[in-house]
Coordinates of C-alpha atoms in Angstrom, one line a residue:
S1 CA -57.2 19.6 -105.3
N2 CA -56.2 20.6 -101.8
F3 CA -54.6 23.8 -103.0
K4 CA -57.5 25.6 -104.6
S5 CA -57.9 29.2 -103.1
E6 CA -61.7 28.9 -103.2
L7 CA -61.4 26.2 -100.4
F8 CA -59.3 28.4 -98.1
N9 CA -61.7 31.2 -98.6
F10 CA -64.6 28.9 -98.0
D11 CA -63.0 28.0 -94.6
K12 CA -62.3 31.6 -93.7
K13 CA -65.9 32.4 -94.5
K14 CA -67.0 29.8 -92.3
I15 CA -64.6 30.7 -89.3
I16 CA -65.8 34.4 -89.7
S17 CA -69.5 33.3 -89.8
K18 CA -69.0 31.3 -86.2
Y19 CA -67.0 34.2 -84.8
K20 CA -70.0 36.7 -85.8
E21 CA -72.6 34.4 -84.3
K22 CA -70.6 35.0 -81.0
G23 CA -70.3 38.8 -81.4
F24 CA -66.8 39.1 -82.8
F25 CA -67.8 41.5 -85.3
N26 CA -64.6 43.1 -86.0
M27 CA -62.4 40.1 -86.2
N28 CA -59.9 39.5 -88.9
I29 CA -58.6 36.5 -90.6
T30 CA -55.8 35.8 -92.8
H31 CA -54.2 32.6 -94.0
E32 CA -50.5 31.6 -94.9
L33 CA -49.5 28.3 -97.0
I34 CA -46.0 27.3 -96.1
Q35 CA -43.9 24.4 -98.1
L36 CA -42.2 22.2 -95.6
N37 CA -40.7 19.9 -98.4
N38 CA -41.5 19.0 -102.0
S39 CA -44.7 16.9 -101.1
R40 CA -45.8 18.7 -97.5
F41 CA -47.2 22.0 -97.0
K42 CA -48.5 23.7 -93.7
L43 CA -51.7 25.6 -94.0
I44 CA -52.1 28.2 -91.1
F45 CA -54.9 30.6 -90.3
Y46 CA -54.0 33.9 -88.1
I47 CA -57.1 35.0 -86.2
E48 CA -57.4 38.3 -84.5
E49 CA -60.4 38.0 -82.4
K50 CA -60.6 41.8 -81.1
D51 CA -63.5 42.7 -78.6
R52 CA -66.8 40.7 -78.1
L53 CA -69.9 42.5 -78.5
Y54 CA -71.3 43.5 -75.0
I55 CA -75.1 43.9 -74.4
S56 CA -75.5 46.9 -72.0
K57 CA -79.5 46.4 -72.1
I58 CA -82.4 44.5 -73.8
V59 CA -85.1 46.8 -74.8
S60 CA -88.6 46.5 -76.1
D61 CA -89.1 48.7 -79.2
F62 CA -93.0 49.1 -79.1
E63 CA -95.5 51.2 -77.3
D64 CA -98.3 48.8 -76.3
T65 CA -98.3 46.5 -73.5
P66 CA -96.8 43.0 -74.4
D67 CA -98.9 39.9 -73.7
E68 CA -98.3 37.0 -71.5
K69 CA -96.3 35.2 -74.5
Y70 CA -94.1 38.1 -74.8
D71 CA -93.2 38.4 -71.0
I72 CA -92.3 34.7 -70.9
F73 CA -90.1 35.3 -74.1
F74 CA -88.2 38.3 -72.6
N75 CA -87.8 37.0 -69.1
S76 CA -86.1 33.6 -70.8
L77 CA -83.9 35.9 -73.0
K78 CA -82.8 38.0 -70.4
N79 CA -81.9 35.1 -68.0
K80 CA -79.9 33.2 -70.7
F81 CA -77.9 36.6 -71.5
E82 CA -77.4 37.0 -67.6
K83 CA -75.7 33.4 -67.7
N84 CA -73.6 34.4 -70.7
D85 CA -72.5 37.6 -68.8
F86 CA -74.5 39.7 -71.3
Y87 CA -72.1 38.9 -74.5
Y88 CA -73.8 38.8 -77.8
D89 CA -74.8 35.1 -78.7
K90 CA -77.0 34.7 -82.0
K91 CA -78.0 31.1 -80.9
I92 CA -79.4 32.2 -77.9
I93 CA -81.6 35.1 -79.8
D94 CA -82.7 32.9 -82.5
E95 CA -83.9 30.0 -80.3
E96 CA -85.9 32.3 -78.2
L97 CA -87.5 34.3 -81.2
D98 CA -88.4 31.0 -82.9
K99 CA -90.4 29.8 -79.9
L100 CA -92.2 33.1 -79.6
N101 CA -92.9 33.5 -83.2
Q102 CA -94.3 30.0 -83.4
K103 CA -96.8 30.8 -80.7
L104 CA -98.0 33.6 -82.6
I105 CA -98.7 31.3 -85.6
D106 CA -100.3 28.7 -83.4
S107 CA -102.6 31.3 -81.9
N108 CA -103.3 32.7 -85.4
E109 CA -101.6 36.2 -84.9
I110 CA -100.1 36.4 -88.2
S111 CA -99.8 40.0 -89.0
Y112 CA -96.8 40.5 -87.4
S113 CA -93.6 38.6 -86.0
Y114 CA -90.7 39.6 -83.4
Q115 CA -87.2 40.4 -84.7
A116 CA -83.9 41.5 -83.1
A117 CA -81.4 44.5 -83.9
I118 CA -78.5 45.6 -82.2
L119 CA -78.6 49.4 -81.6
E120 CA -75.7 51.7 -80.5
K121 CA -76.2 54.8 -78.3
N122 CA -73.3 56.6 -76.6
D123 CA -70.7 53.7 -77.0
D124 CA -73.2 51.6 -75.5
F125 CA -74.9 48.5 -77.6
Y126 CA -78.6 47.4 -77.0
L127 CA -80.4 44.4 -77.9
S128 CA -83.7 45.9 -79.5
I129 CA -86.7 43.6 -79.9
Y130 CA -89.1 44.9 -82.3
R131 CA -92.5 44.1 -84.1
N132 CA -92.0 43.7 -88.0
N133 CA -95.3 43.6 -89.9
E134 CA -95.7 40.5 -92.2
K135 CA -97.0 41.3 -95.8
L136 CA -98.9 38.0 -95.7
K137 CA -97.9 36.8 -99.0
V138 CA -98.8 33.4 -99.9
V139 CA -95.8 31.3 -101.1
N140 CA -96.6 30.0 -104.7
K141 CA -93.6 27.9 -106.0
I142 CA -90.2 27.0 -104.2
N143 CA -87.5 26.6 -106.8
I144 CA -84.0 24.8 -106.0
V145 CA -80.9 25.3 -108.0
G146 CA -77.2 24.4 -107.6
N147 CA -77.7 21.0 -106.5
S148 CA -76.3 18.4 -108.9
I149 CA -76.0 15.3 -106.4
T150 CA -78.6 16.1 -103.5
R151 CA -82.2 15.2 -104.6
D152 CA -84.7 18.1 -104.5
K153 CA -87.1 16.3 -102.1
V154 CA -84.2 15.9 -100.0
I155 CA -83.7 19.6 -99.8
R156 CA -87.3 20.3 -99.6
S157 CA -87.9 18.0 -96.6
K158 CA -85.4 20.3 -94.5
I159 CA -87.1 23.8 -95.0
A160 CA -89.8 25.0 -92.9
I161 CA -91.9 26.3 -95.9
E162 CA -94.3 24.8 -98.4
P163 CA -96.1 26.1 -101.1
G164 CA -99.5 27.4 -100.0
D165 CA -98.0 28.8 -96.7
Y166 CA -97.7 32.2 -95.5
L167 CA -94.2 33.6 -95.6
F168 CA -93.1 34.4 -92.3
N169 CA -89.6 35.7 -92.0
H170 CA -88.8 33.5 -89.0
N171 CA -89.7 30.4 -91.1
K172 CA -87.4 31.5 -93.6
T173 CA -84.6 32.2 -91.3
K174 CA -85.1 28.9 -89.9
S175 CA -85.0 27.2 -93.1
L176 CA -81.7 28.7 -93.8
R177 CA -80.3 27.5 -90.6
R178 CA -81.3 24.1 -91.3
L179 CA -79.8 24.1 -94.6
N180 CA -76.7 25.5 -93.6
K181 CA -76.2 22.8 -90.8
L182 CA -76.2 20.0 -93.4
R183 CA -72.8 18.7 -93.9
Y184 CA -73.5 18.2 -97.5
I185 CA -74.4 21.8 -98.2
N186 CA -71.8 24.4 -98.0
S187 CA -74.0 27.4 -98.0
A188 CA -77.7 28.3 -99.0
K189 CA -79.3 31.5 -100.0
I190 CA -83.2 32.2 -100.5
N191 CA -84.3 34.7 -102.8
E192 CA -87.8 36.1 -103.0
V193 CA -89.6 36.9 -106.4
E194 CA -92.7 38.8 -105.5
E195 CA -96.1 38.9 -107.5
Q196 CA -99.1 40.7 -106.5
D197 CA -100.7 38.3 -103.7
S198 CA -98.1 35.7 -103.8
V199 CA -94.4 35.1 -103.8
D200 CA -91.9 32.7 -105.2
L201 CA -88.8 31.5 -103.5
D202 CA -85.7 30.4 -105.3
I203 CA -83.4 28.6 -103.0
E204 CA -79.6 28.6 -104.1
I205 CA -77.6 25.8 -102.9
N206 CA -73.6 25.8 -102.8
E207 CA -73.1 21.9 -102.7
N208 CA -70.3 19.9 -101.2
K209 CA -70.0 17.1 -103.6
K210 CA -67.4 15.3 -101.4
T211 CA -69.3 13.6 -98.7
G212 CA -67.5 10.3 -98.6
N213 CA -64.7 9.6 -96.0
F214 CA -62.2 6.9 -95.2
L215 CA -61.2 6.5 -91.5
L216 CA -57.9 5.1 -90.2
A217 CA -57.3 5.5 -86.4
G218 CA -55.6 4.2 -83.3
S219 CA -56.7 4.7 -79.9
F220 CA -55.9 3.9 -76.3
S221 CA -58.2 3.4 -73.3
G222 CA -57.1 2.4 -69.7
D223 CA -59.7 -0.3 -69.6
T224 CA -59.2 -1.9 -73.0
G225 CA -55.8 -0.9 -74.0
L226 CA -54.7 -0.2 -77.6
G227 CA -57.2 -0.1 -80.3
F228 CA -57.3 0.1 -84.1
A229 CA -60.1 1.3 -86.3
I230 CA -61.1 1.4 -90.0
G231 CA -64.3 3.0 -91.4
L232 CA -65.9 4.1 -94.6
N233 CA -68.8 6.5 -94.3
D234 CA -70.9 8.5 -96.7
Y235 CA -73.3 11.4 -95.2
N236 CA -75.3 12.0 -98.4
F237 CA -75.4 8.5 -99.9
L238 CA -76.5 8.7 -103.4
G239 CA -77.7 12.1 -102.8
S240 CA -80.4 11.0 -100.4
G241 CA -79.3 12.9 -97.3
N242 CA -78.8 9.7 -95.5
E243 CA -75.6 8.2 -93.8
L244 CA -74.1 5.0 -94.3
N245 CA -71.1 4.0 -92.2
S246 CA -69.1 0.8 -92.2
S247 CA -66.3 0.4 -89.6
F248 CA -63.9 -2.4 -88.2
D249 CA -62.9 -1.8 -84.5
I250 CA -60.5 -3.8 -82.5
N251 CA -58.8 -3.7 -79.3
S252 CA -57.6 -6.2 -76.4
E253 CA -61.0 -7.4 -75.5
Q254 CA -63.1 -7.4 -78.9
A255 CA -63.1 -7.1 -82.6
K256 CA -66.3 -5.7 -84.2
F257 CA -67.5 -5.1 -87.8
A258 CA -70.5 -3.2 -88.2
I259 CA -72.7 -1.6 -91.2
D260 CA -74.8 1.2 -90.0
Y261 CA -77.6 3.0 -92.2
K262 CA -79.3 6.2 -91.1
E263 CA -82.4 7.3 -93.0
Y264 CA -83.9 10.7 -92.5
L265 CA -87.6 10.6 -93.3
L266 CA -88.6 13.0 -96.0
T267 CA -92.2 13.7 -94.7
K268 CA -90.7 14.1 -91.0
P269 CA -87.2 15.2 -90.9
S270 CA -87.2 14.9 -87.0
L271 CA -87.7 11.1 -87.4
T272 CA -84.9 8.7 -88.4
N273 CA -84.9 5.0 -89.2
N274 CA -81.5 3.6 -88.2
Y275 CA -80.5 0.0 -89.4
S276 CA -77.5 -2.1 -88.5
I277 CA -75.7 -5.4 -89.0
F278 CA -72.9 -6.6 -87.0
N279 CA -70.3 -9.4 -86.1
V280 CA -68.5 -9.3 -82.8
E281 CA -65.8 -11.6 -81.3
K282 CA -65.0 -11.2 -77.6
D283 CA -62.1 -12.6 -75.4
L284 CA -63.4 -12.1 -71.9
T285 CA -61.1 -14.9 -70.7
D286 CA -59.5 -12.4 -68.2
S287 CA -62.6 -10.9 -66.8
F288 CA -65.7 -13.3 -67.1
G289 CA -63.8 -16.4 -67.9
F290 CA -65.0 -17.1 -71.5
K291 CA -64.8 -16.1 -75.2
S292 CA -68.1 -15.1 -77.2
E293 CA -69.2 -14.7 -80.7
E294 CA -72.0 -12.5 -81.8
T295 CA -73.8 -12.1 -85.2
G296 CA -77.0 -9.9 -85.5
F297 CA -79.1 -7.0 -86.8
G298 CA -80.9 -4.2 -85.4
Y299 CA -83.5 -1.4 -86.0
K300 CA -84.1 1.8 -84.0
I301 CA -86.4 4.7 -84.8
G302 CA -85.5 8.1 -83.6
Y303 CA -87.4 11.1 -82.8
D304 CA -85.8 14.7 -82.5
Y305 CA -88.4 16.4 -80.3
S306 CA -86.4 19.5 -80.1
E307 CA -82.8 20.7 -80.4
K308 CA -82.1 19.5 -76.7
V309 CA -84.6 16.5 -76.4
N310 CA -84.3 13.3 -78.4
M311 CA -85.5 9.7 -78.1
S312 CA -85.4 6.4 -79.7
F313 CA -87.1 3.0 -79.7
G314 CA -85.2 -0.1 -81.1
I315 CA -85.1 -3.8 -81.5
K316 CA -82.0 -6.0 -81.8
Y317 CA -81.5 -9.7 -82.7
N318 CA -78.3 -11.4 -81.3
D319 CA -77.2 -14.9 -82.2
K320 CA -74.7 -15.5 -79.4
K321 CA -72.2 -18.5 -79.0
N322 CA -70.4 -18.4 -75.7
H323 CA -67.7 -20.9 -75.4
S324 CA -64.1 -21.9 -74.1
G325 CA -64.8 -21.5 -70.3
I326 CA -61.9 -21.7 -68.2
N327 CA -63.6 -23.9 -65.6
S328 CA -66.5 -25.4 -64.5
N329 CA -67.9 -22.9 -62.1
N330 CA -71.6 -22.0 -62.3
F331 CA -71.0 -18.4 -62.8
I332 CA -69.0 -19.2 -66.1
Q333 CA -71.0 -22.2 -67.2
E334 CA -74.4 -20.6 -67.2
N335 CA -72.9 -18.2 -69.8
I336 CA -71.7 -21.1 -71.9
G337 CA -74.0 -22.0 -74.8
N338 CA -76.0 -20.8 -77.9
F339 CA -78.5 -18.1 -77.3
N340 CA -81.0 -16.1 -79.5
Q341 CA -81.6 -12.9 -78.1
F342 CA -84.2 -10.4 -78.9
T343 CA -83.7 -6.8 -77.0
L344 CA -85.9 -4.0 -76.8
N345 CA -84.5 -0.5 -76.1
Y346 CA -85.9 2.8 -75.2
S347 CA -83.8 5.9 -74.6
L348 CA -84.5 9.6 -73.7
V349 CA -82.1 12.2 -73.7
Y350 CA -81.9 15.9 -72.7
D351 CA -78.8 17.9 -73.6
S352 CA -78.3 21.5 -72.8
T353 CA -74.4 21.4 -72.3
N354 CA -72.4 23.7 -74.3
D355 CA -69.6 21.5 -75.5
I356 CA -69.5 17.8 -76.9
F357 CA -66.2 16.9 -75.2
Y358 CA -65.6 19.5 -72.1
P359 CA -68.9 21.2 -71.2
S360 CA -68.8 23.7 -68.4
S361 CA -72.2 24.7 -68.2
G362 CA -75.9 22.9 -68.8
M363 CA -77.3 19.8 -68.2
F364 CA -77.2 16.3 -69.5
N365 CA -79.9 13.6 -68.6
K366 CA -80.3 10.3 -70.2
I367 CA -82.5 7.4 -69.1
N368 CA -82.3 3.9 -71.0
F369 CA -84.5 0.9 -70.5
E370 CA -83.4 -2.4 -72.1
I371 CA -85.5 -5.7 -71.9
S372 CA -84.7 -9.0 -73.3
P373 CA -88.2 -10.7 -73.0
K374 CA -88.6 -14.3 -71.8
S375 CA -91.2 -15.2 -74.4
I376 CA -88.7 -14.5 -77.4
S377 CA -85.2 -14.8 -75.7
D378 CA -83.4 -17.6 -74.5
D379 CA -81.7 -15.3 -72.0
S380 CA -84.3 -13.0 -70.3
Y381 CA -83.5 -9.8 -68.2
Y382 CA -84.2 -6.2 -67.9
K383 CA -81.7 -3.1 -67.3
I384 CA -82.4 0.4 -66.3
R385 CA -79.6 3.2 -66.6
F386 CA -79.7 6.7 -65.7
N387 CA -76.9 9.5 -66.2
N388 CA -77.1 13.0 -64.9
D389 CA -74.6 15.5 -65.4
V390 CA -74.9 19.1 -64.3
Y391 CA -72.4 22.0 -65.0
F392 CA -72.5 25.3 -63.2
G393 CA -70.5 27.9 -65.1
S394 CA -70.4 29.4 -68.5
E395 CA -68.4 29.9 -71.6
E396 CA -67.0 32.9 -70.4
K397 CA -65.9 32.0 -66.9
E398 CA -62.6 30.2 -66.6
S399 CA -63.8 27.6 -63.9
F400 CA -66.9 25.6 -63.2
F401 CA -68.3 23.1 -60.8
F402 CA -70.2 20.1 -61.8
I403 CA -72.0 16.9 -60.4
S404 CA -72.1 13.6 -62.3
N405 CA -74.7 10.7 -61.1
R406 CA -74.9 7.3 -62.5
I407 CA -77.4 4.6 -61.4
G408 CA -78.1 1.2 -62.8
L409 CA -80.7 -1.6 -61.9
A410 CA -81.0 -5.0 -63.5
D411 CA -82.3 -8.4 -62.8
S412 CA -83.3 -11.8 -64.8
F413 CA -86.6 -12.9 -65.3
D414 CA -85.6 -16.4 -64.8
N415 CA -83.0 -17.8 -62.5
N416 CA -79.7 -15.9 -62.2
L417 CA -78.6 -12.9 -63.9
K418 CA -75.7 -13.9 -66.0
T419 CA -72.3 -12.0 -65.2
I420 CA -72.0 -10.7 -68.8
N421 CA -75.3 -9.0 -68.3
A422 CA -74.6 -7.7 -65.0
F423 CA -73.1 -4.1 -64.3
S424 CA -69.3 -3.7 -63.9
L425 CA -67.3 -1.0 -61.8
G426 CA -64.0 0.6 -62.0
G427 CA -61.5 2.1 -64.6
L428 CA -62.9 4.8 -66.4
N429 CA -66.1 4.9 -64.6
F430 CA -64.7 4.9 -61.4
K431 CA -61.4 6.4 -61.1
G432 CA -58.8 5.1 -58.6
F433 CA -59.9 1.5 -59.2
D434 CA -58.9 -1.0 -61.8
Y435 CA -61.2 -1.9 -65.0
R436 CA -64.0 -4.3 -63.5
G437 CA -62.0 -3.9 -60.3
V438 CA -64.8 -3.0 -58.0
G439 CA -67.2 -5.5 -56.6
P440 CA -67.2 -9.3 -56.1
S441 CA -64.9 -11.7 -57.9
S442 CA -63.9 -15.2 -57.8
G443 CA -60.1 -15.8 -58.5
T444 CA -59.5 -14.0 -61.7
T445 CA -63.3 -14.1 -62.8
Y446 CA -65.4 -10.9 -62.1
L447 CA -68.9 -11.2 -61.1
G448 CA -70.0 -7.7 -61.3
G449 CA -73.5 -6.7 -59.6
N450 CA -77.1 -6.2 -60.5
N451 CA -77.1 -2.9 -59.0
F452 CA -74.7 0.1 -58.9
Y453 CA -74.5 3.8 -58.4
T454 CA -71.7 6.6 -58.6
V455 CA -71.5 10.3 -57.5
T456 CA -68.9 12.6 -58.5
L457 CA -68.5 16.1 -57.4
G458 CA -65.8 18.3 -58.9
H459 CA -64.3 21.4 -60.2
G460 CA -63.0 22.2 -63.3
G461 CA -61.1 24.9 -65.4
Q462 CA -58.0 25.9 -67.4
F463 CA -54.7 24.1 -66.2
L464 CA -52.4 27.2 -66.3
F465 CA -53.6 30.3 -68.5
D466 CA -56.9 30.4 -70.5
K467 CA -58.8 28.6 -73.0
K468 CA -56.3 29.0 -75.7
D469 CA -53.9 26.3 -74.3
N470 CA -56.7 23.7 -74.7
I471 CA -55.4 22.1 -71.6
N472 CA -58.2 21.6 -68.9
F473 CA -58.0 20.4 -65.3
R474 CA -60.5 18.9 -62.9
S475 CA -60.3 17.9 -59.3
F476 CA -63.0 15.5 -58.3
I477 CA -64.2 13.0 -55.6
T478 CA -66.3 10.1 -56.3
S479 CA -68.3 7.7 -54.2
G480 CA -70.1 4.7 -55.5
S481 CA -70.7 1.1 -54.9
I482 CA -72.0 -2.3 -56.8
W483 CA -74.1 -4.8 -55.2
G484 CA -76.6 -7.6 -55.7
S485 CA -74.9 -10.2 -57.7
D486 CA -76.6 -13.6 -57.9
Y487 CA -73.3 -15.4 -57.6
A488 CA -71.7 -13.7 -54.6
S489 CA -71.8 -15.0 -51.3
N490 CA -71.5 -11.3 -49.8
N491 CA -74.1 -8.8 -51.5
N492 CA -74.1 -6.1 -48.9
F493 CA -74.1 -2.5 -50.0
E494 CA -70.6 -1.6 -49.5
N495 CA -69.7 2.1 -50.4
R496 CA -66.4 2.9 -52.0
L497 CA -64.7 6.5 -52.0
S498 CA -61.9 8.0 -54.3
A499 CA -60.4 11.5 -55.0
G500 CA -58.3 12.7 -57.6
M501 CA -57.3 15.1 -60.5
S502 CA -57.5 14.8 -64.1
L503 CA -55.7 16.7 -67.3
D504 CA -57.9 16.8 -70.3
I505 CA -55.7 17.9 -73.6
L506 CA -58.1 18.9 -76.3
T507 CA -56.1 18.5 -79.6
A508 CA -57.2 19.4 -82.9
V509 CA -58.1 15.6 -83.6
F510 CA -59.4 14.1 -80.3
P511 CA -59.1 14.6 -76.6
I512 CA -56.2 13.0 -74.5
S513 CA -57.0 12.3 -70.9
F514 CA -54.7 11.4 -67.9
S515 CA -55.9 11.2 -64.4
Y516 CA -54.6 10.0 -61.0
A517 CA -56.9 9.0 -58.2
I518 CA -56.4 7.6 -54.8
P519 CA -58.9 5.3 -53.3
L520 CA -59.9 6.7 -49.8
Q521 CA -62.5 3.8 -49.0
K522 CA -62.2 0.4 -50.4
E523 CA -63.0 -3.4 -49.7
D524 CA -60.4 -6.0 -49.5
E525 CA -61.2 -7.6 -53.0
D526 CA -61.2 -4.5 -54.9
K527 CA -58.4 -3.9 -57.3
V528 CA -56.6 -0.4 -57.4
R529 CA -55.2 1.5 -60.2
R530 CA -54.4 5.2 -59.4
F531 CA -53.2 6.3 -62.7
N532 CA -55.4 6.2 -66.0
F533 CA -54.8 7.1 -69.5
S534 CA -57.2 7.5 -72.4
I535 CA -57.2 8.9 -76.1
G536 CA -60.6 9.7 -77.5
T537 CA -62.4 10.7 -74.4
S538 CA -62.2 13.0 -71.7
F539 CA -63.3 12.9 -68.0

């Protein structure tokens, strides 16, 4: 089934579409299938990018004076294109037009909408913003054809139009973007059938009928060593548009089995219900001095406020059994026993970065509140974490600067904050030091701390040539500390400092990261590890 020409052509259309979204309108793509032996083939796509469209100027193609809403839109659009070195990017245009046209609808200005077009004059290209007069036809019926697995009501929940609405061009475009982003839909098309005062919409769906996957993977982390994972998932479970994932992960520290189900609400697609059950066995003998077994379940409601902002609130129940303490010290024995834990969690995320693995521009902020209330939990505590990453650069520039900040605060509502609930520092989160190698310890037992911070300043770019090599280089300097353990005799704030460099190799499957860092400032009890290596995560 993998050798059907329509599959190759479908992939080519997807690649062409992505290139055109970035302004490579004259690109060309071909493919070649090479037989290596009787059972193995190599599929090669040859891409000729050619020139990317450069926007010489953004112009307004209407005579009257624009209002305040348009001024805000125009300035925002211009600023984003300046950051993008004035190269064409359809995503930027769509996002800004969506915000402007929605403001028109909210203020009941429905006789026109704003659209964009590319104009050529004397070998220069202009981005023209013009007004499109709306016909103000009412949507009568919405018909869906081509879906044999996905239910009609699932598809209807993803579109921005309902029967009885006025048909606005930007809502039609928004609906198509939403549908084409779904992994269980290969492509979608909306046709209009006009009557006198109304219009019917026929939505044609090219459906992906194979939405289940089997995962078999290995990994390596400088913190937890070799890992192995098996998983089964389906991102259109029984045609519901919901996701079901089951996984078994094992590394040198823990073995975890989990089943997760993500339900998209049909009446409010920006809301999701997330259910999980899990069983975890941990061997923490070399770090916290005991072993642990956990069984539990959780529920979380997620809300996508916008494409960049999302939040969630959840509750989780754990039945914990900590055992096999290596000695009778109180920092170990206070962890030992059976604990019924209810944990409440709230998180807020803002993400405007341009890449999931190796961003070079934008900002990522995340704040997380975790609380285990005294009235319903055997081990009560709270935790607050804040992550902030800022990247100064763009997709077109070969280098960038970045700042990465991490802050954590925690404490117990009753007695000491157990070491298992404290923060740890070192390894991948503080390069130059060993995993859980920063902060107080007693013999081989790590104590951690109730508070920590790290600040990293760095510079990144391509290692040798350009982005085609997929090898990225960073140099960095990190300052940080961990303090406030309820079991340490010395809880003074002691700063640490390290400097180093890293190489991230972005393979087709996962990133591979190498780093070398030297501690410039350390305490006697800290453990050093200069070289670190991981598969599956970048810097």
